[in-house]
Amino acid sequence: MNALAVARRQLAGTHVVDEWGLDPDWVSLASSAAGLRWSLAVGGGEHLPSRGPTLVVVNNRPLAASLAVALIGIRRETGRVLRIVGIPDVAPIGPVLRRLGGVLHHPQEVAGLLRAGQVPAIPCRAEWRLNGRVGRVDAELVGAAIRTSAPVIPVAVLASPWGRHARVEIGPAVRAKRRRGPLATAELADAARAAVQRLVDEATPPGARWLV
């Protein structure tokens, strides 16, 4: 990414911003800068569709910046940009995070992204303890995948607040047995959380729960 070219586009107003506020230039610059912070490895990239609506469910450890690691790792591996769900709707942080792909914690926003062929990413409930457990998944948000027939892809991030090495594992799509209704939504949310937990457990080295 040519930072000078980005600066020129930003100053000239010729940069592109989509209807949710994402600026590809900002994402590219952030991804390049992240290479100075993390050495990333990504597994399972073949499980993420190369195009079309896709809902990602990812574990969330704020101190380890796991959501940023997922966004950068998946973009590098697949070329697709995660739209992280749950940014604050307040200035200045909200508009900044929208430029990087963030969206609000709202089912209609998630459904709109899926209808547009995007990749919204629902974080599991934030976990601050170093116990390797994955937090719950908001079933109301997952319901958008059922309504739009989008696949649900589990993603596990292994990273520490202080280490340089980080890993992103992408799993196969999760499906609910029921097609519609509140039970189908709850079932799919539980299945997605369980799938992320399995990825975490399988990828975590023995005695290294501090990574997750």
Coordinates of N, CA and C in Angstrom, one line a residue:
M1 N 0.9 -1.2 0.0 CA 0.0 0.0 0.0 C 0.9 1.2 0.0
N2 N 0.7 2.1 -1.0 CA 1.4 3.4 -1.1 C 0.8 4.4 -0.2
A3 N 1.4 4.8 0.9 CA 0.8 5.7 1.8 C 0.7 7.1 1.2
L4 N 1.6 7.5 0.3 CA 1.5 8.8 -0.3 C 0.3 8.8 -1.2
A5 N 0.0 7.8 -2.0 CA -1.1 7.7 -2.8 C -2.4 7.8 -2.0
V6 N -2.4 7.1 -0.9 CA -3.6 7.1 0.0 C -3.8 8.5 0.5
A7 N -2.8 9.2 0.9 CA -2.9 10.6 1.4 C -3.5 11.5 0.3
R8 N -3.0 11.3 -0.9 CA -3.5 12.2 -2.0 C -5.0 11.9 -2.2
R9 N -5.4 10.7 -2.2 CA -6.8 10.4 -2.4 C -7.7 11.0 -1.3
Q10 N -7.2 10.9 -0.1 CA -7.9 11.4 1.1 C -8.1 12.9 1.0
L11 N -7.0 13.6 0.6 CA -7.0 15.0 0.5 C -7.8 15.5 -0.6
A12 N -7.8 14.7 -1.7 CA -8.5 15.1 -2.9 C -10.0 14.7 -2.9
G13 N -10.3 13.9 -1.9 CA -11.7 13.4 -1.8 C -12.1 12.4 -2.8
T14 N -11.1 11.7 -3.4 CA -11.4 10.7 -4.4 C -11.4 9.3 -3.8
H15 N -11.2 9.2 -2.5 CA -11.3 7.8 -1.9 C -12.7 7.3 -1.9
V16 N -12.8 6.0 -1.8 CA -14.2 5.4 -1.8 C -14.6 4.9 -0.4
V17 N -15.8 5.3 0.0 CA -16.4 4.8 1.3 C -17.7 4.2 1.0
D18 N -17.9 3.0 1.5 CA -19.2 2.3 1.2 C -20.3 2.8 2.1
E19 N -21.5 2.3 1.9 CA -22.7 2.8 2.6 C -22.6 2.6 4.1
W20 N -21.8 1.7 4.6 CA -21.6 1.5 6.0 C -20.4 2.2 6.6
G21 N -19.7 2.9 5.8 CA -18.6 3.8 6.2 C -17.2 3.2 6.0
L22 N -17.1 2.0 5.4 CA -15.7 1.4 5.3 C -14.9 2.1 4.2
D23 N -13.7 2.4 4.5 CA -12.7 3.0 3.6 C -11.6 1.9 3.3
P24 N -11.6 1.3 2.1 CA -10.5 0.3 1.8 C -9.1 0.8 2.1
D25 N -8.9 2.1 1.8 CA -7.5 2.6 2.1 C -7.1 2.5 3.6
W26 N -8.1 2.8 4.4 CA -7.8 2.7 5.9 C -7.5 1.2 6.3
V27 N -8.3 0.3 5.7 CA -8.1 -1.1 6.0 C -6.7 -1.6 5.5
S28 N -6.4 -1.2 4.3 CA -5.0 -1.6 3.8 C -3.9 -1.0 4.6
L29 N -4.0 0.2 5.0 CA -3.0 0.8 5.9 C -2.9 0.2 7.2
A30 N -4.0 -0.1 7.8 CA -4.0 -0.8 9.1 C -3.5 -2.2 9.0
S31 N -3.8 -2.9 7.9 CA -3.2 -4.2 7.7 C -1.7 -4.2 7.6
S32 N -1.2 -3.2 6.9 CA 0.2 -3.1 6.7 C 0.9 -2.8 8.0
A33 N 0.3 -1.9 8.8 CA 0.9 -1.5 10.1 C 0.9 -2.7 11.0
A34 N -0.1 -3.5 10.9 CA -0.3 -4.6 11.8 C 0.9 -5.6 11.7
G35 N 1.5 -5.6 10.5 CA 2.6 -6.5 10.3 C 3.8 -6.2 11.2
L36 N 3.9 -5.0 11.7 CA 4.9 -4.6 12.7 C 4.6 -5.1 14.1
R37 N 3.3 -5.4 14.3 CA 2.9 -5.9 15.7 C 2.8 -7.4 15.8
W38 N 2.2 -8.0 14.7 CA 2.0 -9.5 14.8 C 2.6 -10.2 13.6
S39 N 3.1 -11.4 13.9 CA 3.5 -12.4 12.9 C 2.3 -13.4 12.9
L40 N 1.6 -13.3 11.8 CA 0.3 -14.0 11.7 C 0.4 -15.3 10.9
A41 N -0.3 -16.4 11.4 CA -0.5 -17.6 10.7 C -2.0 -17.9 10.6
V42 N -2.4 -18.3 9.4 CA -3.9 -18.5 9.2 C -4.1 -19.9 8.7
G43 N -5.0 -20.7 9.3 CA -5.3 -22.0 8.9 C -6.8 -22.1 8.5
G44 N -7.1 -23.0 7.6 CA -8.5 -23.2 7.2 C -9.1 -22.2 6.3
G45 N -8.3 -21.5 5.6 CA -8.8 -20.4 4.7 C -9.8 -20.9 3.6
E46 N -9.7 -22.2 3.3 CA -10.6 -22.8 2.3 C -12.0 -22.9 2.8
H47 N -12.2 -22.8 4.1 CA -13.6 -22.8 4.6 C -14.4 -21.6 4.4
L48 N -13.7 -20.5 4.2 CA -14.4 -19.2 4.0 C -14.7 -19.0 2.5
P49 N -16.0 -18.8 2.2 CA -16.4 -18.6 0.8 C -15.6 -17.4 0.2
S50 N -15.2 -17.6 -1.1 CA -14.5 -16.5 -1.7 C -15.3 -15.3 -2.0
R51 N -16.7 -15.5 -2.1 CA -17.6 -14.4 -2.3 C -19.0 -14.8 -1.8
G52 N -19.8 -13.8 -1.7 CA -21.2 -14.0 -1.2 C -21.3 -13.8 0.3
P53 N -22.6 -13.7 0.7 CA -22.8 -13.4 2.1 C -22.3 -14.5 3.1
T54 N -21.6 -14.1 4.1 CA -21.0 -15.0 5.1 C -21.0 -14.4 6.4
L55 N -21.5 -15.1 7.4 CA -21.5 -14.6 8.8 C -20.4 -15.4 9.6
V56 N -19.5 -14.6 10.1 CA -18.4 -15.2 10.9 C -18.7 -15.0 12.4
V57 N -18.4 -16.0 13.2 CA -18.4 -15.9 14.7 C -17.0 -16.2 15.2
V58 N -16.5 -15.2 16.0 CA -15.1 -15.3 16.5 C -15.0 -15.0 18.0
N59 N -14.1 -15.8 18.6 CA -13.9 -15.5 20.0 C -13.3 -14.1 20.2
N60 N -13.5 -13.6 21.4 CA -13.2 -12.2 21.7 C -12.4 -12.0 23.0
R61 N -11.1 -11.7 22.9 CA -10.4 -11.3 24.1 C -9.8 -9.9 23.9
P62 N -10.4 -8.9 24.4 CA -10.1 -7.5 24.1 C -8.6 -7.2 24.4
L63 N -8.0 -7.7 25.5 CA -6.7 -7.4 25.9 C -5.7 -7.9 24.8
A64 N -6.0 -9.0 24.1 CA -5.2 -9.5 23.1 C -5.5 -9.0 21.7
A65 N -6.5 -8.1 21.6 CA -6.9 -7.5 20.3 C -7.3 -8.6 19.3
S66 N -8.0 -9.6 19.8 CA -8.3 -10.8 19.0 C -9.1 -10.4 17.7
L67 N -10.0 -9.4 17.9 CA -10.9 -9.1 16.7 C -10.0 -8.4 15.6
A68 N -9.1 -7.6 16.0 CA -8.2 -7.0 15.0 C -7.3 -8.1 14.3
V69 N -6.9 -9.1 15.1 CA -6.1 -10.1 14.6 C -6.9 -10.9 13.5
A70 N -8.2 -11.2 13.9 CA -9.0 -11.9 12.9 C -9.2 -11.1 11.7
L71 N -9.5 -9.9 11.8 CA -9.8 -9.0 10.6 C -8.5 -9.0 9.7
I72 N -7.4 -8.8 10.2 CA -6.1 -8.7 9.4 C -5.8 -10.1 8.9
G73 N -5.8 -11.1 9.7 CA -5.5 -12.4 9.2 C -6.3 -12.9 8.1
I74 N -7.7 -12.8 8.2 CA -8.6 -13.2 7.2 C -8.5 -12.4 5.9
R75 N -8.2 -11.1 6.1 CA -8.0 -10.3 4.9 C -6.8 -10.8 4.1
R76 N -5.7 -11.0 4.8 CA -4.5 -11.4 4.1 C -4.7 -12.8 3.5
E77 N -5.4 -13.7 4.1 CA -5.5 -15.1 3.6 C -6.5 -15.2 2.5
T78 N -7.6 -14.4 2.6 CA -8.7 -14.6 1.7 C -9.1 -13.4 0.8
G79 N -8.6 -12.3 1.2 CA -8.9 -11.0 0.5 C -10.3 -10.4 0.9
R80 N -11.0 -11.1 1.9 CA -12.3 -10.6 2.3 C -12.1 -9.8 3.6
V81 N -12.9 -8.7 3.7 CA -12.8 -7.8 4.9 C -13.9 -8.1 5.9
L82 N -13.6 -8.5 7.1 CA -14.6 -8.7 8.1 C -15.2 -7.3 8.5
R83 N -16.5 -7.3 8.8 CA -17.2 -6.2 9.3 C -17.5 -6.5 10.7
I84 N -16.6 -6.0 11.6 CA -16.8 -6.4 13.0 C -18.0 -5.7 13.6
V85 N -18.9 -6.5 14.2 CA -20.2 -6.1 14.8 C -20.0 -5.6 16.2
G86 N -20.5 -4.5 16.6 CA -20.5 -4.1 18.0 C -19.7 -2.8 18.3
I87 N -19.4 -2.0 17.3 CA -18.7 -0.8 17.6 C -19.6 0.2 18.3
P88 N -19.0 1.1 19.2 CA -19.8 2.1 19.8 C -20.3 3.2 18.9
D89 N -21.5 3.6 19.1 CA -22.1 4.6 18.2 C -21.9 6.0 18.7
V90 N -20.6 6.3 19.1 CA -20.3 7.7 19.6 C -19.0 8.2 18.9
A91 N -18.9 9.5 18.7 CA -17.7 10.1 18.2 C -16.7 10.3 19.3
P92 N -15.4 10.2 18.9 CA -14.8 10.0 17.6 C -14.6 8.6 17.3
I93 N -14.6 7.7 18.3 CA -14.2 6.3 18.1 C -15.1 5.6 17.1
G94 N -16.4 5.8 17.1 CA -17.4 5.1 16.2 C -17.1 5.4 14.8
P95 N -17.0 6.6 14.3 CA -16.7 6.9 12.9 C -15.3 6.3 12.5
V96 N -14.3 6.4 13.4 CA -13.0 5.8 13.0 C -13.1 4.3 12.8
L97 N -13.8 3.6 13.7 CA -14.0 2.1 13.5 C -14.8 1.8 12.3
R98 N -15.8 2.6 11.9 CA -16.5 2.4 10.7 C -15.6 2.4 9.5
R99 N -14.7 3.3 9.5 CA -13.7 3.4 8.4 C -12.9 2.1 8.2
L100 N -12.8 1.4 9.4 CA -12.0 0.1 9.4 C -12.9 -1.1 9.2
G101 N -14.2 -0.8 9.0 CA -15.1 -2.0 8.7 C -16.1 -2.3 9.8
G102 N -16.0 -1.5 11.0 CA -16.9 -1.8 12.1 C -18.4 -1.4 11.8
V103 N -19.3 -2.1 12.4 CA -20.7 -1.8 12.3 C -21.4 -1.9 13.6
L104 N -22.6 -1.5 13.7 CA -23.4 -1.5 15.0 C -23.9 -2.8 15.4
H105 N -24.1 -3.0 16.6 CA -24.7 -4.3 17.2 C -26.2 -4.2 17.0
H106 N -26.6 -4.6 15.8 CA -28.0 -4.5 15.5 C -28.4 -5.5 14.4
P107 N -29.4 -6.4 14.6 CA -29.7 -7.4 13.6 C -30.0 -6.9 12.2
Q108 N -30.6 -5.7 12.1 CA -30.9 -5.2 10.8 C -29.6 -4.8 10.1
E109 N -28.7 -4.3 10.8 CA -27.4 -3.9 10.2 C -26.7 -5.2 9.7
V110 N -26.7 -6.2 10.5 CA -26.1 -7.5 10.1 C -26.8 -8.1 8.9
A111 N -28.1 -8.1 8.9 CA -28.9 -8.6 7.8 C -28.6 -7.8 6.5
G112 N -28.5 -6.5 6.6 CA -28.2 -5.6 5.5 C -26.9 -5.9 4.9
L113 N -25.9 -6.2 5.7 CA -24.5 -6.5 5.2 C -24.6 -7.9 4.5
L114 N -25.3 -8.8 5.0 CA -25.4 -10.1 4.4 C -26.1 -10.0 3.1
R115 N -27.2 -9.3 3.0 CA -27.9 -9.1 1.7 C -27.0 -8.5 0.7
A116 N -26.0 -7.7 1.1 CA -25.1 -7.0 0.2 C -23.9 -7.9 -0.1
G117 N -23.9 -9.1 0.4 CA -22.7 -10.0 0.1 C -21.5 -9.8 0.9
Q118 N -21.7 -9.1 2.1 CA -20.5 -8.8 3.0 C -20.3 -9.9 4.0
V119 N -19.2 -9.7 4.8 CA -18.8 -10.7 5.8 C -18.9 -10.0 7.2
P120 N -20.0 -9.9 7.8 CA -20.1 -9.4 9.2 C -19.5 -10.4 10.2
A121 N -18.9 -10.0 11.2 CA -18.3 -10.9 12.2 C -18.8 -10.6 13.6
I122 N -19.5 -11.6 14.1 CA -20.1 -11.4 15.5 C -19.1 -11.9 16.5
P123 N -18.6 -11.0 17.4 CA -17.8 -11.5 18.5 C -18.5 -12.3 19.5
C124 N -18.0 -13.4 20.0 CA -18.5 -14.0 21.2 C -18.4 -13.0 22.4
R125 N -19.2 -13.2 23.4 CA -19.1 -12.4 24.6 C -17.6 -12.2 25.0
A126 N -17.2 -11.0 25.3 CA -15.8 -10.7 25.7 C -15.4 -11.5 26.9
E127 N -14.3 -12.2 26.8 CA -13.7 -12.9 28.0 C -12.4 -12.3 28.4
W128 N -12.4 -12.0 29.7 CA -11.2 -11.3 30.2 C -10.3 -12.3 31.0
R129 N -10.9 -13.4 31.4 CA -10.1 -14.4 32.1 C -9.3 -15.3 31.2
L130 N -8.1 -15.8 31.6 CA -7.3 -16.6 30.8 C -7.6 -18.1 31.0
N131 N -8.8 -18.5 30.7 CA -9.3 -19.8 31.0 C -9.6 -20.6 29.7
G132 N -9.4 -20.0 28.5 CA -9.7 -20.7 27.3 C -11.1 -20.9 26.9
R133 N -12.0 -20.3 27.7 CA -13.4 -20.5 27.4 C -14.0 -19.5 26.5
V134 N -14.8 -19.9 25.6 CA -15.4 -19.0 24.6 C -16.8 -18.5 25.1
G135 N -17.0 -17.2 25.1 CA -18.2 -16.6 25.6 C -19.4 -16.9 24.7
R136 N -20.6 -16.5 25.2 CA -21.8 -16.8 24.4 C -21.9 -16.0 23.2
V137 N -22.8 -16.4 22.3 CA -23.0 -15.8 21.0 C -24.5 -15.2 21.0
D138 N -24.6 -13.9 20.5 CA -25.9 -13.3 20.5 C -26.8 -13.9 19.4
A139 N -27.8 -14.7 19.9 CA -28.7 -15.4 19.0 C -29.4 -14.5 18.1
E140 N -29.8 -13.3 18.5 CA -30.6 -12.4 17.7 C -29.8 -12.0 16.5
L141 N -28.5 -11.8 16.7 CA -27.6 -11.4 15.5 C -27.5 -12.6 14.6
V142 N -27.3 -13.8 15.1 CA -27.1 -15.0 14.3 C -28.3 -15.3 13.5
G143 N -29.5 -14.8 14.0 CA -30.7 -15.0 13.2 C -30.7 -14.4 11.8
A144 N -29.9 -13.4 11.6 CA -29.8 -12.7 10.3 C -29.3 -13.7 9.3
A145 N -28.4 -14.7 9.7 CA -27.9 -15.6 8.8 C -29.0 -16.6 8.3
I146 N -29.9 -17.0 9.2 CA -31.0 -17.8 8.8 C -31.9 -17.1 7.8
R147 N -32.2 -15.9 8.1 CA -33.1 -15.1 7.3 C -32.6 -14.9 5.9
T148 N -31.2 -14.8 5.7 CA -30.6 -14.5 4.5 C -29.9 -15.8 3.8
S149 N -30.1 -16.9 4.5 CA -29.5 -18.2 4.0 C -28.0 -18.1 3.9
A150 N -27.3 -17.3 4.7 CA -25.9 -17.2 4.7 C -25.2 -18.3 5.5
P151 N -24.1 -18.8 5.1 CA -23.3 -19.7 6.0 C -22.8 -19.1 7.2
V152 N -22.6 -19.8 8.3 CA -22.0 -19.3 9.5 C -20.7 -20.0 9.7
I153 N -19.6 -19.2 9.7 CA -18.3 -19.8 9.8 C -17.6 -19.5 11.2
P154 N -17.2 -20.5 11.9 CA -16.5 -20.2 13.2 C -15.1 -19.9 13.0
V155 N -14.6 -19.0 13.8 CA -13.2 -18.5 13.7 C -12.6 -18.4 15.1
A156 N -11.4 -19.0 15.3 CA -10.7 -18.9 16.6 C -9.4 -18.2 16.4
V157 N -9.2 -17.3 17.4 CA -7.9 -16.5 17.4 C -7.1 -16.9 18.6
L158 N -5.9 -17.2 18.4 CA -4.9 -17.4 19.5 C -3.9 -16.3 19.5
A159 N -3.9 -15.5 20.5 CA -2.9 -14.4 20.6 C -2.8 -14.0 22.1
S160 N -1.7 -13.4 22.4 CA -1.5 -12.9 23.7 C -1.3 -11.4 23.7
P161 N -1.6 -10.7 24.8 CA -1.4 -9.2 24.9 C 0.0 -8.8 24.6
W162 N 1.0 -9.7 24.9 CA 2.4 -9.2 24.8 C 3.2 -10.0 23.7
G163 N 2.7 -11.1 23.3 CA 3.5 -11.8 22.3 C 3.3 -11.3 20.9
R164 N 4.3 -11.7 20.0 CA 4.2 -11.2 18.6 C 3.5 -12.2 17.7
H165 N 3.6 -13.5 18.1 CA 3.0 -14.6 17.2 C 1.5 -14.7 17.5
A166 N 0.7 -14.8 16.5 CA -0.7 -15.0 16.6 C -1.2 -16.0 15.5
R167 N -2.3 -16.6 15.8 CA -2.8 -17.6 14.8 C -4.3 -17.4 14.7
V168 N -4.8 -17.6 13.5 CA -6.3 -17.5 13.2 C -6.6 -18.9 12.5
E169 N -7.6 -19.6 13.1 CA -8.1 -20.8 12.6 C -9.5 -20.7 12.1
I170 N -9.8 -21.0 10.9 CA -11.1 -20.9 10.3 C -11.7 -22.3 10.2
G171 N -12.9 -22.5 10.7 CA -13.5 -23.8 10.6 C -14.6 -23.9 9.5
P172 N -15.1 -25.1 9.3 CA -16.2 -25.3 8.3 C -17.5 -24.8 8.8
A173 N -18.4 -24.5 7.9 CA -19.7 -23.9 8.2 C -20.5 -24.7 9.2
V174 N -21.2 -23.9 10.1 CA -22.1 -24.5 11.1 C -23.5 -24.4 10.6
R175 N -24.3 -25.4 10.8 CA -25.7 -25.4 10.3 C -26.6 -25.8 11.5
A176 N -27.8 -25.2 11.5 CA -28.8 -25.6 12.4 C -29.7 -26.7 11.8
K177 N -30.2 -27.6 12.7 CA -31.1 -28.7 12.3 C -32.5 -28.1 11.9
R178 N -32.9 -27.1 12.6 CA -34.2 -26.5 12.3 C -34.0 -25.4 11.3
R179 N -35.0 -25.1 10.5 CA -34.8 -24.1 9.4 C -35.2 -22.7 9.9
R180 N -36.3 -22.6 10.7 CA -36.8 -21.3 11.0 C -37.2 -21.3 12.5
G181 N -37.5 -20.0 13.0 CA -38.0 -19.9 14.3 C -37.0 -19.6 15.4
P182 N -37.5 -19.2 16.6 CA -36.6 -18.9 17.7 C -35.7 -20.1 18.1
L183 N -36.2 -21.3 18.0 CA -35.4 -22.5 18.4 C -34.3 -22.7 17.4
A184 N -34.5 -22.4 16.2 CA -33.5 -22.6 15.2 C -32.4 -21.5 15.4
T185 N -32.8 -20.3 15.7 CA -31.8 -19.3 16.0 C -30.9 -19.6 17.2
A186 N -31.6 -20.0 18.3 CA -30.8 -20.4 19.5 C -29.9 -21.6 19.2
E187 N -30.4 -22.5 18.5 CA -29.6 -23.7 18.2 C -28.4 -23.4 17.4
L188 N -28.6 -22.5 16.4 CA -27.4 -22.1 15.6 C -26.4 -21.3 16.4
A189 N -26.9 -20.4 17.2 CA -25.9 -19.6 18.1 C -25.1 -20.6 19.0
D190 N -25.8 -21.5 19.6 CA -25.1 -22.5 20.4 C -24.1 -23.3 19.6
A191 N -24.5 -23.7 18.4 CA -23.6 -24.6 17.6 C -22.4 -23.8 17.2
A192 N -22.6 -22.5 16.9 CA -21.5 -21.6 16.5 C -20.5 -21.5 17.6
R193 N -21.0 -21.2 18.8 CA -20.1 -21.1 20.0 C -19.4 -22.3 20.2
A194 N -20.0 -23.5 20.1 CA -19.4 -24.8 20.3 C -18.3 -25.0 19.3
A195 N -18.6 -24.6 18.1 CA -17.6 -24.8 17.0 C -16.3 -23.9 17.2
V196 N -16.6 -22.7 17.7 CA -15.4 -21.8 18.0 C -14.6 -22.4 19.1
Q197 N -15.3 -23.0 20.1 CA -14.6 -23.6 21.3 C -13.8 -24.8 20.8
R198 N -14.3 -25.6 19.9 CA -13.6 -26.7 19.4 C -12.3 -26.3 18.7
L199 N -12.4 -25.3 17.9 CA -11.2 -24.7 17.2 C -10.2 -24.2 18.2
V200 N -10.7 -23.5 19.2 CA -9.7 -23.0 20.3 C -9.0 -24.2 20.9
D201 N -9.8 -25.2 21.3 CA -9.2 -26.3 22.1 C -8.2 -27.1 21.2
E202 N -8.6 -27.3 19.9 CA -7.7 -28.1 19.0 C -6.4 -27.3 18.7
A203 N -6.5 -26.0 18.6 CA -5.3 -25.2 18.2 C -4.4 -24.7 19.4
T204 N -4.9 -24.8 20.6 CA -4.2 -24.3 21.7 C -3.1 -25.3 22.2
P205 N -1.8 -25.0 22.2 CA -0.8 -25.9 22.7 C -1.0 -26.2 24.2
P206 N -0.7 -27.4 24.6 CA -0.8 -27.8 26.0 C -0.1 -26.8 26.9
G207 N -0.9 -26.4 28.0 CA -0.3 -25.4 29.0 C -0.3 -24.0 28.5
A208 N -0.9 -23.7 27.4 CA -0.9 -22.3 26.8 C -2.2 -21.6 26.8
R209 N -3.1 -21.8 27.8 CA -4.4 -21.2 27.9 C -4.3 -19.7 27.8
W210 N -3.1 -19.1 28.2 CA -3.0 -17.6 28.1 C -3.1 -17.1 26.7
L211 N -3.0 -18.0 25.7 CA -3.2 -17.5 24.3 C -4.6 -17.3 24.0
V212 N -5.6 -17.8 24.8 CA -7.0 -17.7 24.4 C -7.8 -17.2 25.6

